[in-house]
CSV table of N, CA and C in Angstrom, one decimal:
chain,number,residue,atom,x,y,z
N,4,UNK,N,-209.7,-53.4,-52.5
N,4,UNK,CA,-208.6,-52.4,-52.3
N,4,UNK,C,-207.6,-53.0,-51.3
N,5,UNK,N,-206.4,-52.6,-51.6
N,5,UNK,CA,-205.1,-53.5,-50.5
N,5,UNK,C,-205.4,-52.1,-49.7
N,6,UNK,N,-204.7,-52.8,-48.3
N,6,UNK,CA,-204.3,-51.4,-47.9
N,6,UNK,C,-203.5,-52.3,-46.9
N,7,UNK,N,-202.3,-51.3,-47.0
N,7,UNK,CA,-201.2,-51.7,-46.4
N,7,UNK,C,-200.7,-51.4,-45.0
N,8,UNK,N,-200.0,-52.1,-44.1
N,8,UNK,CA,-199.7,-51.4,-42.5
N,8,UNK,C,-199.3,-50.1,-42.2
N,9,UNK,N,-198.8,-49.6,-43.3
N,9,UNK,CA,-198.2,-48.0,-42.8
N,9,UNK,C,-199.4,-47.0,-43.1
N,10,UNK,N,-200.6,-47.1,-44.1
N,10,UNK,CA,-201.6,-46.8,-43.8
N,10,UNK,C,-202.5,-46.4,-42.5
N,11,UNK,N,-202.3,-47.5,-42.3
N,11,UNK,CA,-203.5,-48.3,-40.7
N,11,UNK,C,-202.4,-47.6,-40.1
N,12,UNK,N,-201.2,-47.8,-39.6
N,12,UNK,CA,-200.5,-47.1,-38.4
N,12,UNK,C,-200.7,-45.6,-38.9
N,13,UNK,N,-200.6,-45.1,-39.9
N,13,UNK,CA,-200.3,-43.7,-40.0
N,13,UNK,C,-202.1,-42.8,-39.4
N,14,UNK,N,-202.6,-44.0,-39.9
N,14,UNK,CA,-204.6,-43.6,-39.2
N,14,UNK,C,-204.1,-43.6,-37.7
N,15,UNK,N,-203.7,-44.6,-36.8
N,15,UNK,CA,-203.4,-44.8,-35.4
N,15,UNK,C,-202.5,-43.6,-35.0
N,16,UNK,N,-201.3,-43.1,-35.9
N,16,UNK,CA,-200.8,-42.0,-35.5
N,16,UNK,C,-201.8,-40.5,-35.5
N,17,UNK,N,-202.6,-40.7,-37.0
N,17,UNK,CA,-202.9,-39.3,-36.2
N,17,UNK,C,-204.1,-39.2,-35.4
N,18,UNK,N,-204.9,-40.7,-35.0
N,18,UNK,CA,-206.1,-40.3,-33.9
N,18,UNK,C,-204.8,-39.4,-32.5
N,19,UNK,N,-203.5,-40.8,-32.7
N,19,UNK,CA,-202.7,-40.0,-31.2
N,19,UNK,C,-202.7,-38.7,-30.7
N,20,UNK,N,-202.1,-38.2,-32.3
N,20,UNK,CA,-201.8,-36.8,-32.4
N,20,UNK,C,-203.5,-36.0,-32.0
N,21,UNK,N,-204.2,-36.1,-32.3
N,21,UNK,CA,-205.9,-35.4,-32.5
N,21,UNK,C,-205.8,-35.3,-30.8
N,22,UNK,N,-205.8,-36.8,-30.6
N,22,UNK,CA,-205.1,-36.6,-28.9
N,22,UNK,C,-205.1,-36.0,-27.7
N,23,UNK,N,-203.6,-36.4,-28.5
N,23,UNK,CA,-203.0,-35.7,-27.6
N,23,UNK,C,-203.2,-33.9,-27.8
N,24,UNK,N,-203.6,-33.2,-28.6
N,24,UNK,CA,-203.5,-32.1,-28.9
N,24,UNK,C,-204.9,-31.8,-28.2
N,25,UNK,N,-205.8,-32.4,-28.0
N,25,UNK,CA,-207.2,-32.1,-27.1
N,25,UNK,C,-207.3,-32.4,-25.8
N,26,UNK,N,-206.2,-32.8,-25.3
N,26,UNK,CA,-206.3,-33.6,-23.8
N,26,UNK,C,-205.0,-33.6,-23.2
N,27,UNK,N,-203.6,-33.7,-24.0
N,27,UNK,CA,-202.4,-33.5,-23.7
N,27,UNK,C,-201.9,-34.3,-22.9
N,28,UNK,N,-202.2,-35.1,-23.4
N,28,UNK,CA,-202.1,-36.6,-23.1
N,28,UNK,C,-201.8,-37.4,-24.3
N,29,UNK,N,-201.3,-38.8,-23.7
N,29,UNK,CA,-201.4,-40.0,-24.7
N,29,UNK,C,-202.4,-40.6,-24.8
N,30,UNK,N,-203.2,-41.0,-25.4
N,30,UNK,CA,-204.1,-41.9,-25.2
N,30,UNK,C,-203.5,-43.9,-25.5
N,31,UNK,N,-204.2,-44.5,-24.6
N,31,UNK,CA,-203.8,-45.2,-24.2
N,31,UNK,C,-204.5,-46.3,-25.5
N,32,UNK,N,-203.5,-47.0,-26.7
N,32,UNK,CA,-204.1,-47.2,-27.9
N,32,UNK,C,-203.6,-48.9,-28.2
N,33,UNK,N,-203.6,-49.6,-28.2
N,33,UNK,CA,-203.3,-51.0,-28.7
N,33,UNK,C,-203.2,-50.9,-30.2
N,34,UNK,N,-202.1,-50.8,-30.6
N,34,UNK,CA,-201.7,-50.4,-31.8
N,34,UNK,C,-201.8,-52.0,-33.2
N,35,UNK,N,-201.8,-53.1,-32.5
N,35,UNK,CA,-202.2,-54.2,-33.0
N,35,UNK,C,-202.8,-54.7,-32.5
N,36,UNK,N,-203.8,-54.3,-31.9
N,36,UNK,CA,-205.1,-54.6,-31.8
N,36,UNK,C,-206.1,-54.0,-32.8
N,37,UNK,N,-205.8,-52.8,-32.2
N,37,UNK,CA,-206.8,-52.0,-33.4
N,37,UNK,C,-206.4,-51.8,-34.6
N,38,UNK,N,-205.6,-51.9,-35.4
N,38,UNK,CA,-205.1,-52.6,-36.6
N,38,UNK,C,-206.3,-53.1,-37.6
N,39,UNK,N,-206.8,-53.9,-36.9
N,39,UNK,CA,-207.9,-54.8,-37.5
N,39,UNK,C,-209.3,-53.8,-38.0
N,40,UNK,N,-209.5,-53.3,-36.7
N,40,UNK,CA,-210.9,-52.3,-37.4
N,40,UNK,C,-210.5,-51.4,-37.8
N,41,UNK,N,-209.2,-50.5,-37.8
N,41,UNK,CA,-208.5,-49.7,-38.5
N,41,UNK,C,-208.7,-50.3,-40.3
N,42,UNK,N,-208.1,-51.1,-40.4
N,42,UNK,CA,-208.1,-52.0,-42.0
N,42,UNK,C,-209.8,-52.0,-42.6
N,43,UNK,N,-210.0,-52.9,-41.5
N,43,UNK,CA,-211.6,-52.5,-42.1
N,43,UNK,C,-212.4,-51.4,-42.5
N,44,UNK,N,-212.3,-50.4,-41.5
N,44,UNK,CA,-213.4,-49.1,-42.3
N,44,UNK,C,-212.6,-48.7,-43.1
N,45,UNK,N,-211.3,-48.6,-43.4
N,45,UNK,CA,-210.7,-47.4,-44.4
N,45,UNK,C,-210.6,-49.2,-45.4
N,46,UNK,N,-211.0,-50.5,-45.5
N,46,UNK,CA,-211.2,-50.4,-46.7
N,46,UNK,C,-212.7,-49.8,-47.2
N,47,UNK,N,-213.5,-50.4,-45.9
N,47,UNK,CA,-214.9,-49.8,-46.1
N,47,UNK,C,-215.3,-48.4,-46.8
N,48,UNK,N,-214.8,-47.5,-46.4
N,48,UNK,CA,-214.8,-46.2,-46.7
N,48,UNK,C,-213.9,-45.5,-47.4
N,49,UNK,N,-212.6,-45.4,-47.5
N,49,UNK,CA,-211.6,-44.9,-48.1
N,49,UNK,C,-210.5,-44.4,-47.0
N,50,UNK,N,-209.6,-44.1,-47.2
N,50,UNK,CA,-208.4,-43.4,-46.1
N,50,UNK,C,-208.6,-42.1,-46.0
N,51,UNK,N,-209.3,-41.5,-46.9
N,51,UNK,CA,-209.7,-40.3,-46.9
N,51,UNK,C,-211.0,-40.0,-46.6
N,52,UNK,N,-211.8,-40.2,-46.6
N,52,UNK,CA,-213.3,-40.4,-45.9
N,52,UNK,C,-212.7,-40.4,-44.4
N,53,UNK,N,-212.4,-41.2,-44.6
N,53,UNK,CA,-212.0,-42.2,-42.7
N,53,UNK,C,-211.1,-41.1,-42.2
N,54,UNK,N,-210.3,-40.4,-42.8
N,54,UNK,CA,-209.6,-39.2,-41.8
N,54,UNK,C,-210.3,-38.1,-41.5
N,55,UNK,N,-210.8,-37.6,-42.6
N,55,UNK,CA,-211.7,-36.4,-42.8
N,55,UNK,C,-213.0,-36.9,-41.5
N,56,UNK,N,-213.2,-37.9,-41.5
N,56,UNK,CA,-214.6,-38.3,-40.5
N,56,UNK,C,-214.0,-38.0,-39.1
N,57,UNK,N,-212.9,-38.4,-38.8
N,57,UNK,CA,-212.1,-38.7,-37.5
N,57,UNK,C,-211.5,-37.3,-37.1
N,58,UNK,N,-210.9,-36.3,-37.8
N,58,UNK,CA,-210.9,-34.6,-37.5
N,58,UNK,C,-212.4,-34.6,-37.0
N,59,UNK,N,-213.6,-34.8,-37.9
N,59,UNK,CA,-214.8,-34.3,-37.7
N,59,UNK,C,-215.3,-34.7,-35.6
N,60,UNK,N,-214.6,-36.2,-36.0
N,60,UNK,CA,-214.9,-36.6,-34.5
N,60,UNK,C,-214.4,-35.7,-33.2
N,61,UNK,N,-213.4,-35.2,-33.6
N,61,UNK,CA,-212.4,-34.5,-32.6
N,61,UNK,C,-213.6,-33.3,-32.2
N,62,UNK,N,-213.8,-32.9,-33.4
N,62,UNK,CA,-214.4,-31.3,-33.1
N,62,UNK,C,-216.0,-31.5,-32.1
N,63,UNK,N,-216.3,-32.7,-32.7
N,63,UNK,CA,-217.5,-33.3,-31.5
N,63,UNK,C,-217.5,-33.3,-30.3
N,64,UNK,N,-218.6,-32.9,-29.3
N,64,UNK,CA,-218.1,-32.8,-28.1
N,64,UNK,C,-219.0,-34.6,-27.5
N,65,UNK,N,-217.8,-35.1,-27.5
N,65,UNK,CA,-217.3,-36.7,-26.8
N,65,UNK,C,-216.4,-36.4,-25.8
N,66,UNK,N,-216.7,-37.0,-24.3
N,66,UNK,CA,-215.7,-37.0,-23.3
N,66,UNK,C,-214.5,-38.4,-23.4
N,67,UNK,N,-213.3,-37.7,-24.1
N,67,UNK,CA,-212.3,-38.5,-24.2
N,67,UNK,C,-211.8,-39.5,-25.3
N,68,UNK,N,-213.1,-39.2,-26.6
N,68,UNK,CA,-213.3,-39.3,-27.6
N,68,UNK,C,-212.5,-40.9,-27.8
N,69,UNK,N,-213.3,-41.9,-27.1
N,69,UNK,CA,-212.1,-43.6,-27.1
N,69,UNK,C,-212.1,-43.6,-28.9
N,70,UNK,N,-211.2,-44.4,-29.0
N,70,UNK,CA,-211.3,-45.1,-30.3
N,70,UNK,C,-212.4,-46.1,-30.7
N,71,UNK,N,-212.7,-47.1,-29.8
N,71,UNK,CA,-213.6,-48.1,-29.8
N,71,UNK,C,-215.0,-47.3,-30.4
N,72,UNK,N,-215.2,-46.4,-30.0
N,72,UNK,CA,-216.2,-45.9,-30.0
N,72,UNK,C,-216.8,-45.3,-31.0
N,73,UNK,N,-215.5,-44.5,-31.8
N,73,UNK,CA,-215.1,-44.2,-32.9
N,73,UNK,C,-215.5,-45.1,-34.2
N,74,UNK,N,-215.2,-46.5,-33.9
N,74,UNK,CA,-215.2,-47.2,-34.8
N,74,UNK,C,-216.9,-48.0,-35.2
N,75,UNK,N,-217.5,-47.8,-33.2
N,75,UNK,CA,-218.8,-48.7,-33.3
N,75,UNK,C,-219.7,-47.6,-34.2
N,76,UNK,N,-219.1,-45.9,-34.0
N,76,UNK,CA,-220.1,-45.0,-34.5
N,76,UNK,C,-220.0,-44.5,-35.7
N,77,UNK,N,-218.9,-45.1,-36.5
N,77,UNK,CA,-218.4,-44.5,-37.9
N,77,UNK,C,-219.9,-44.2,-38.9
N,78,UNK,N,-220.4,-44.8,-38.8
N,78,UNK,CA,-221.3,-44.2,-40.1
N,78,UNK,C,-222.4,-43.3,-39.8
N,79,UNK,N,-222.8,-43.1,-38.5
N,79,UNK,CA,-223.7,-41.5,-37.8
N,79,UNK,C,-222.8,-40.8,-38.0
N,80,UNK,N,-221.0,-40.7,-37.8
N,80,UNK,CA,-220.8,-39.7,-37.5
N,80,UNK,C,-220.2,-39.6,-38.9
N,81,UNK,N,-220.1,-40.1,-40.2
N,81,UNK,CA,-220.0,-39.6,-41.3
N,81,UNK,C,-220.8,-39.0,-41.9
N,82,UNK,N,-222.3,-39.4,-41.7
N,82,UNK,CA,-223.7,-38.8,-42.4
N,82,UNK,C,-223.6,-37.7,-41.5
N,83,UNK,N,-223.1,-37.6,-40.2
N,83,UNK,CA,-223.3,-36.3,-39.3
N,83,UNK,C,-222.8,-35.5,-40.6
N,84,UNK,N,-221.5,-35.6,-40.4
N,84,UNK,CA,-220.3,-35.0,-41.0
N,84,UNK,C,-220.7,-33.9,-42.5
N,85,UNK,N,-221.1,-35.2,-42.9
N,85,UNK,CA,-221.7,-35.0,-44.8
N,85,UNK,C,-222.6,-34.2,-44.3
N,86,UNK,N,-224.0,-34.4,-43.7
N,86,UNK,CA,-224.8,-33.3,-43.3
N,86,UNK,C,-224.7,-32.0,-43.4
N,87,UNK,N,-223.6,-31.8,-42.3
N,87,UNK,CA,-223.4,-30.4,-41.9
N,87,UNK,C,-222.2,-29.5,-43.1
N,88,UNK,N,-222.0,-30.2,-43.8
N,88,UNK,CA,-220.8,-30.0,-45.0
N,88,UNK,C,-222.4,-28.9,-46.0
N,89,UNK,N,-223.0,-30.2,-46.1
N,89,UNK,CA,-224.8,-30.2,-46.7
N,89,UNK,C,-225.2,-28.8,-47.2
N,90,UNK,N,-225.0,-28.6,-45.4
N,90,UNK,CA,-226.2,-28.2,-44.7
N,90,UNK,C,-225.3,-26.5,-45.0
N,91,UNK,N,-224.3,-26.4,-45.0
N,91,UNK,CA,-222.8,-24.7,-45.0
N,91,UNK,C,-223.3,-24.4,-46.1
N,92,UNK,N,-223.0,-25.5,-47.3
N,92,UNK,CA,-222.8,-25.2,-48.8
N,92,UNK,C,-224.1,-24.6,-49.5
N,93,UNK,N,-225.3,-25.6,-48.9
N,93,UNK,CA,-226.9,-24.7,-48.9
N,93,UNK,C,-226.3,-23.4,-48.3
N,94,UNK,N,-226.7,-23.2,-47.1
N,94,UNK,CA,-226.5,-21.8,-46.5
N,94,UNK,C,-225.8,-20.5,-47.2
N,95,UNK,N,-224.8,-21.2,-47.8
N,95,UNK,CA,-223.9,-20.0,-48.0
N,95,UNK,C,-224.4,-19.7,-49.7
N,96,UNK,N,-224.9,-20.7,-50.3
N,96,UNK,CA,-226.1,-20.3,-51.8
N,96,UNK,C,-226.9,-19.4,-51.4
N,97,UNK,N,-227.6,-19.8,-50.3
N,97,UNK,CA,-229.1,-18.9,-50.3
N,97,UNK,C,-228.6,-17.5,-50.0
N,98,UNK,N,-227.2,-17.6,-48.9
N,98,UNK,CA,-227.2,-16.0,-48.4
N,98,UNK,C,-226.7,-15.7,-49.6
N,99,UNK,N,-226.1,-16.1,-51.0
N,99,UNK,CA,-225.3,-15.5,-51.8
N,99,UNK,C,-226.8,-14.9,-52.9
N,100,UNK,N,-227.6,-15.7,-52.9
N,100,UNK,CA,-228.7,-15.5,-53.6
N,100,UNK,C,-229.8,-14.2,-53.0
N,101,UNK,N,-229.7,-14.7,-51.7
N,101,UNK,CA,-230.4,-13.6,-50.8
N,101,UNK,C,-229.6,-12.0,-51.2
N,102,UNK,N,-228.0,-12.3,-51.5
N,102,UNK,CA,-227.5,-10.5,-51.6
N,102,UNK,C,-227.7,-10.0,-53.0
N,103,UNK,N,-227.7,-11.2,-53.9
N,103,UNK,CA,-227.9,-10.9,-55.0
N,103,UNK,C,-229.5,-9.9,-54.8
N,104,UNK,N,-230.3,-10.8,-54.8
N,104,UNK,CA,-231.8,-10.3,-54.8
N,104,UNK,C,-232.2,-9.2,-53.9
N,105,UNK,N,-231.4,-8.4,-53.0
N,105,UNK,CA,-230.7,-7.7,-51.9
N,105,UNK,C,-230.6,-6.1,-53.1
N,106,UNK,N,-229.7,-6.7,-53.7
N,106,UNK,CA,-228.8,-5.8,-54.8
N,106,UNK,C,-229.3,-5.5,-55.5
N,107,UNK,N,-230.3,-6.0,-56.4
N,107,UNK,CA,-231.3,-5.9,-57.6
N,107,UNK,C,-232.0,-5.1,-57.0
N,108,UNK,N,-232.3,-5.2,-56.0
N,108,UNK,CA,-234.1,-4.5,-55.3
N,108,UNK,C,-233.5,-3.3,-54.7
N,109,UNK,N,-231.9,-3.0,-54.1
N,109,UNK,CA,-231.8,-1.8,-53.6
N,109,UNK,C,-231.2,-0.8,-55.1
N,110,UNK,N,-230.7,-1.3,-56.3
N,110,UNK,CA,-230.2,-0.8,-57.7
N,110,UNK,C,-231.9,-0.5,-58.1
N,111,UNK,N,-232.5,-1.2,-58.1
N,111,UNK,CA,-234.2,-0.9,-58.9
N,111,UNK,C,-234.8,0.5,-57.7
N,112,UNK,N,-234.3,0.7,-56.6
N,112,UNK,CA,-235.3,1.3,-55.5
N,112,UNK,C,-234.2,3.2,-56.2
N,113,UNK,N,-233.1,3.0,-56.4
N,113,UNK,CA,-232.1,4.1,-56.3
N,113,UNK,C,-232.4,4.8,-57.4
């Protein structure tokens, strides 16, 4: 898969934006530096894996959430991610199954 610079910068723009919107602040980012492992996981993973993981990161509670760190932890915090995705879409079967079986039993009792 190619993946081109406006890609990789547009991943670097929105960790800023995630950010700056949690901290209100800039974070302080080497924009070609990290370039490099930017390229790498989103060829590794996809551009869309790799954003969808990096929201997920924000919502984690990490003090200051670096990038570097981001990048050493990408694949825990994708299985995290997928997990808990898992783990909703179960939940929300059983409780739909639980009202179903809810509904039968209070229609059979009436």
């Amino acid at each position: 898969m190619t993946i081109n610079d406006s890609s990789i910068y547009a991943f670097i723009q929105d960790y800023i934006k995630l950010y700056e919107a949690k901290y209100g602040s800039k974070p302080a980012v080497n924009k070609h530096k990290e370039k490099w492992a930017v390229k790498s996981i989103i060829e590794d993973f996809g551009v869309n894996e790799v954003r969808r993981t990096l929201e997920y990161y924000f919502i984690c509670a990490k003090d200051k959430h670096p990038l570097n760190w981001f990048f050493n932890n990408y694949e825990t915090l994708n299985q995290a991610m997928n997990d808990l995705e898992r783990d909703r879409k179960l939940r929300e079967e059983r409780r739909l199954e639980t009202m179903k079986i809810r509904q039968e039993y209070i229609n059979g009792i009436s």
